[in-house]
CSV table of C-alpha atoms in Angstrom, one decimal:
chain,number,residue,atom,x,y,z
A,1,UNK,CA,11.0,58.4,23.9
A,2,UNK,CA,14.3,58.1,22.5
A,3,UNK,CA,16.2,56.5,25.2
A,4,UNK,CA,13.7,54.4,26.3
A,5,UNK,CA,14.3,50.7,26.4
A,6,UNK,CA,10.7,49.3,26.0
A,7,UNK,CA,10.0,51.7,23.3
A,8,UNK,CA,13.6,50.2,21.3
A,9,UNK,CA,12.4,46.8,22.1
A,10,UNK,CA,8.7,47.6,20.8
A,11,UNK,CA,10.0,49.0,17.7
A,12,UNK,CA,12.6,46.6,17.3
A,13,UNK,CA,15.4,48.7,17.8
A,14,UNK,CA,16.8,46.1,20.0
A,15,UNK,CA,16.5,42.4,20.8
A,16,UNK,CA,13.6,41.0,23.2
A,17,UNK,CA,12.2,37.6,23.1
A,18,UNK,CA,8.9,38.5,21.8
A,19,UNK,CA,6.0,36.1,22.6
A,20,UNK,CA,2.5,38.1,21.4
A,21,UNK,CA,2.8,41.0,19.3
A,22,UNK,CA,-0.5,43.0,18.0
A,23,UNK,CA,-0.7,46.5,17.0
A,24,UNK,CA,-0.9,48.0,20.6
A,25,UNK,CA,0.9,45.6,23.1
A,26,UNK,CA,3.9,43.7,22.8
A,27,UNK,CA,4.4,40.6,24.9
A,28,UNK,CA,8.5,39.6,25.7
A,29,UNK,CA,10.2,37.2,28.1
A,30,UNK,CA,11.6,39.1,31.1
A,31,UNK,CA,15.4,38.6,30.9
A,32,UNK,CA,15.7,38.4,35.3
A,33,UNK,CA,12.6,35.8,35.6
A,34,UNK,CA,11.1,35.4,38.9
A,35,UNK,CA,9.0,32.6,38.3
A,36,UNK,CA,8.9,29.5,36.0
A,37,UNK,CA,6.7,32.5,33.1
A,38,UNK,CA,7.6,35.8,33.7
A,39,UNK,CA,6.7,37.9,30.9
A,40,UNK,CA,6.6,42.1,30.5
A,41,UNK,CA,3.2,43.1,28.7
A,42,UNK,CA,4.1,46.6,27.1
A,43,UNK,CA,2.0,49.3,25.2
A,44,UNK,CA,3.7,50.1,21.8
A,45,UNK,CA,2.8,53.4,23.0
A,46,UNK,CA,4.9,55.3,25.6
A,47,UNK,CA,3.2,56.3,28.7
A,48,UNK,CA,5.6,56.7,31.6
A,49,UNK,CA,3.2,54.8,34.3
A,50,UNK,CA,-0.2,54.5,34.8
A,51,UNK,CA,-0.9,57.9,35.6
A,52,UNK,CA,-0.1,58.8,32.5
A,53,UNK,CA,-2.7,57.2,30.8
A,54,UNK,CA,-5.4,59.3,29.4
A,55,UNK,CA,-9.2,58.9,30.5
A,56,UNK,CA,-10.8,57.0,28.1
A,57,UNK,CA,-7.6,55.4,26.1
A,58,UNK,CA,-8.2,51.6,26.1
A,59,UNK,CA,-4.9,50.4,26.5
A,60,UNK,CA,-4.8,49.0,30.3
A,61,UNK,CA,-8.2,46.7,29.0
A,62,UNK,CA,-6.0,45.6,25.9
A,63,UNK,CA,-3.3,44.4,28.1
A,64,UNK,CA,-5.8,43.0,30.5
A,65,UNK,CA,-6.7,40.7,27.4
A,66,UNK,CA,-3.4,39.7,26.4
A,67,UNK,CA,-2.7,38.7,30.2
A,68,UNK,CA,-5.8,36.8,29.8
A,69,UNK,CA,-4.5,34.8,26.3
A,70,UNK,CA,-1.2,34.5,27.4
A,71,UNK,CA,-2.3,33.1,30.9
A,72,UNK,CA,-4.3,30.2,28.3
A,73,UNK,CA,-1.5,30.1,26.5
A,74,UNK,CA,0.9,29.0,29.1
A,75,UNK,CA,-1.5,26.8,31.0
A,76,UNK,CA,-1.6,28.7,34.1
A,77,UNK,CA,-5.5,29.8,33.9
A,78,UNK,CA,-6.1,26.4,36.6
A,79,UNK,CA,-3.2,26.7,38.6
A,80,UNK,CA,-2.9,30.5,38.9
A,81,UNK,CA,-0.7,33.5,38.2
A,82,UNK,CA,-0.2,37.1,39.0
A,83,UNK,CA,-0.5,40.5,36.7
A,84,UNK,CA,1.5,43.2,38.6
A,85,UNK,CA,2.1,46.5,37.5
A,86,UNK,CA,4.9,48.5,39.3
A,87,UNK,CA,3.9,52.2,40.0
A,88,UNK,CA,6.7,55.0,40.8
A,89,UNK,CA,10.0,54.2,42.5
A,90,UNK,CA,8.7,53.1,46.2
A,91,UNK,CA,6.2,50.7,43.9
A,92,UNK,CA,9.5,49.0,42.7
A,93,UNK,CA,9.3,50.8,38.9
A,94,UNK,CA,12.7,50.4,37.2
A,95,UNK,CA,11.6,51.4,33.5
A,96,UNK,CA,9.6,54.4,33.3
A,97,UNK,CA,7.3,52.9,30.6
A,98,UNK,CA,4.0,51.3,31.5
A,99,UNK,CA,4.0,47.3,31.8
A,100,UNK,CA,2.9,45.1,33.6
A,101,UNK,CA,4.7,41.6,34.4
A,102,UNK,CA,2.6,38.3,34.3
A,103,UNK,CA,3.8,35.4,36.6
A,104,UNK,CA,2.9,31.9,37.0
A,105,UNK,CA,4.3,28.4,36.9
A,106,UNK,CA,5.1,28.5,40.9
A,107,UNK,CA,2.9,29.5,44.3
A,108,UNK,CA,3.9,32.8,44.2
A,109,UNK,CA,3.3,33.0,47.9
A,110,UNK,CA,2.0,36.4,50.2
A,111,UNK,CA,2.5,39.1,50.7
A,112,UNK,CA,4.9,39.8,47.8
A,113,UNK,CA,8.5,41.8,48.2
């Protein structure tokens, strides 16, 4: 998508503070953090939400995985964290590119927003 601001950030069109790159899923520090780690895990691939996603393509496990390193990573595996993904506008969505934000560092408390 051509005015999409994950997809510039993915291909490095513009800046993002990119913490785990591989060839599917970019990792980047999310500039309005809510917690002490808030990082955006994003699909190099456009797909608008998870609806879009086609049966079959792998790319929700892939992020799953990154969310799992990262999570080691950070050294939040013992204390916690939380892997949201934001789904249409009542689900709080602001970019209409599938991601999914990984939060730790802090009792995030419940329920959430």
């Amino acid at each position: 998508m051509d005015d999409c601001l994950f997809c510039k950030i993915a291909s490095k069109e513009i800046p993002g503070e990119i913490v785990y790159e591989d060839d599917n899923v970019i990792a980047i520090k999310d500039v309005n953090p809510q917690a002490p780690i808030h990082l955006l895990l994003i699909p190099k691939e456009h797909y608008d939400s998870v609806l879009t996603v086609p049966a079959g393509n792998e790319i929700i496990t892939q992020i799953h995985t990154v969310a799992n390193r990262l999570a080691l990573k950070y050294g939040i595996v013992d204390t916690g964290f939380r892997l949201v993904n934001n789904c249409g506008e009542d689900g709080g969505q602001t970019v209409l590119h599938l991601h999914y934000h990984l939060l730790g560092g802090r009792n995030l408390g419940w329920p959430p927003g």
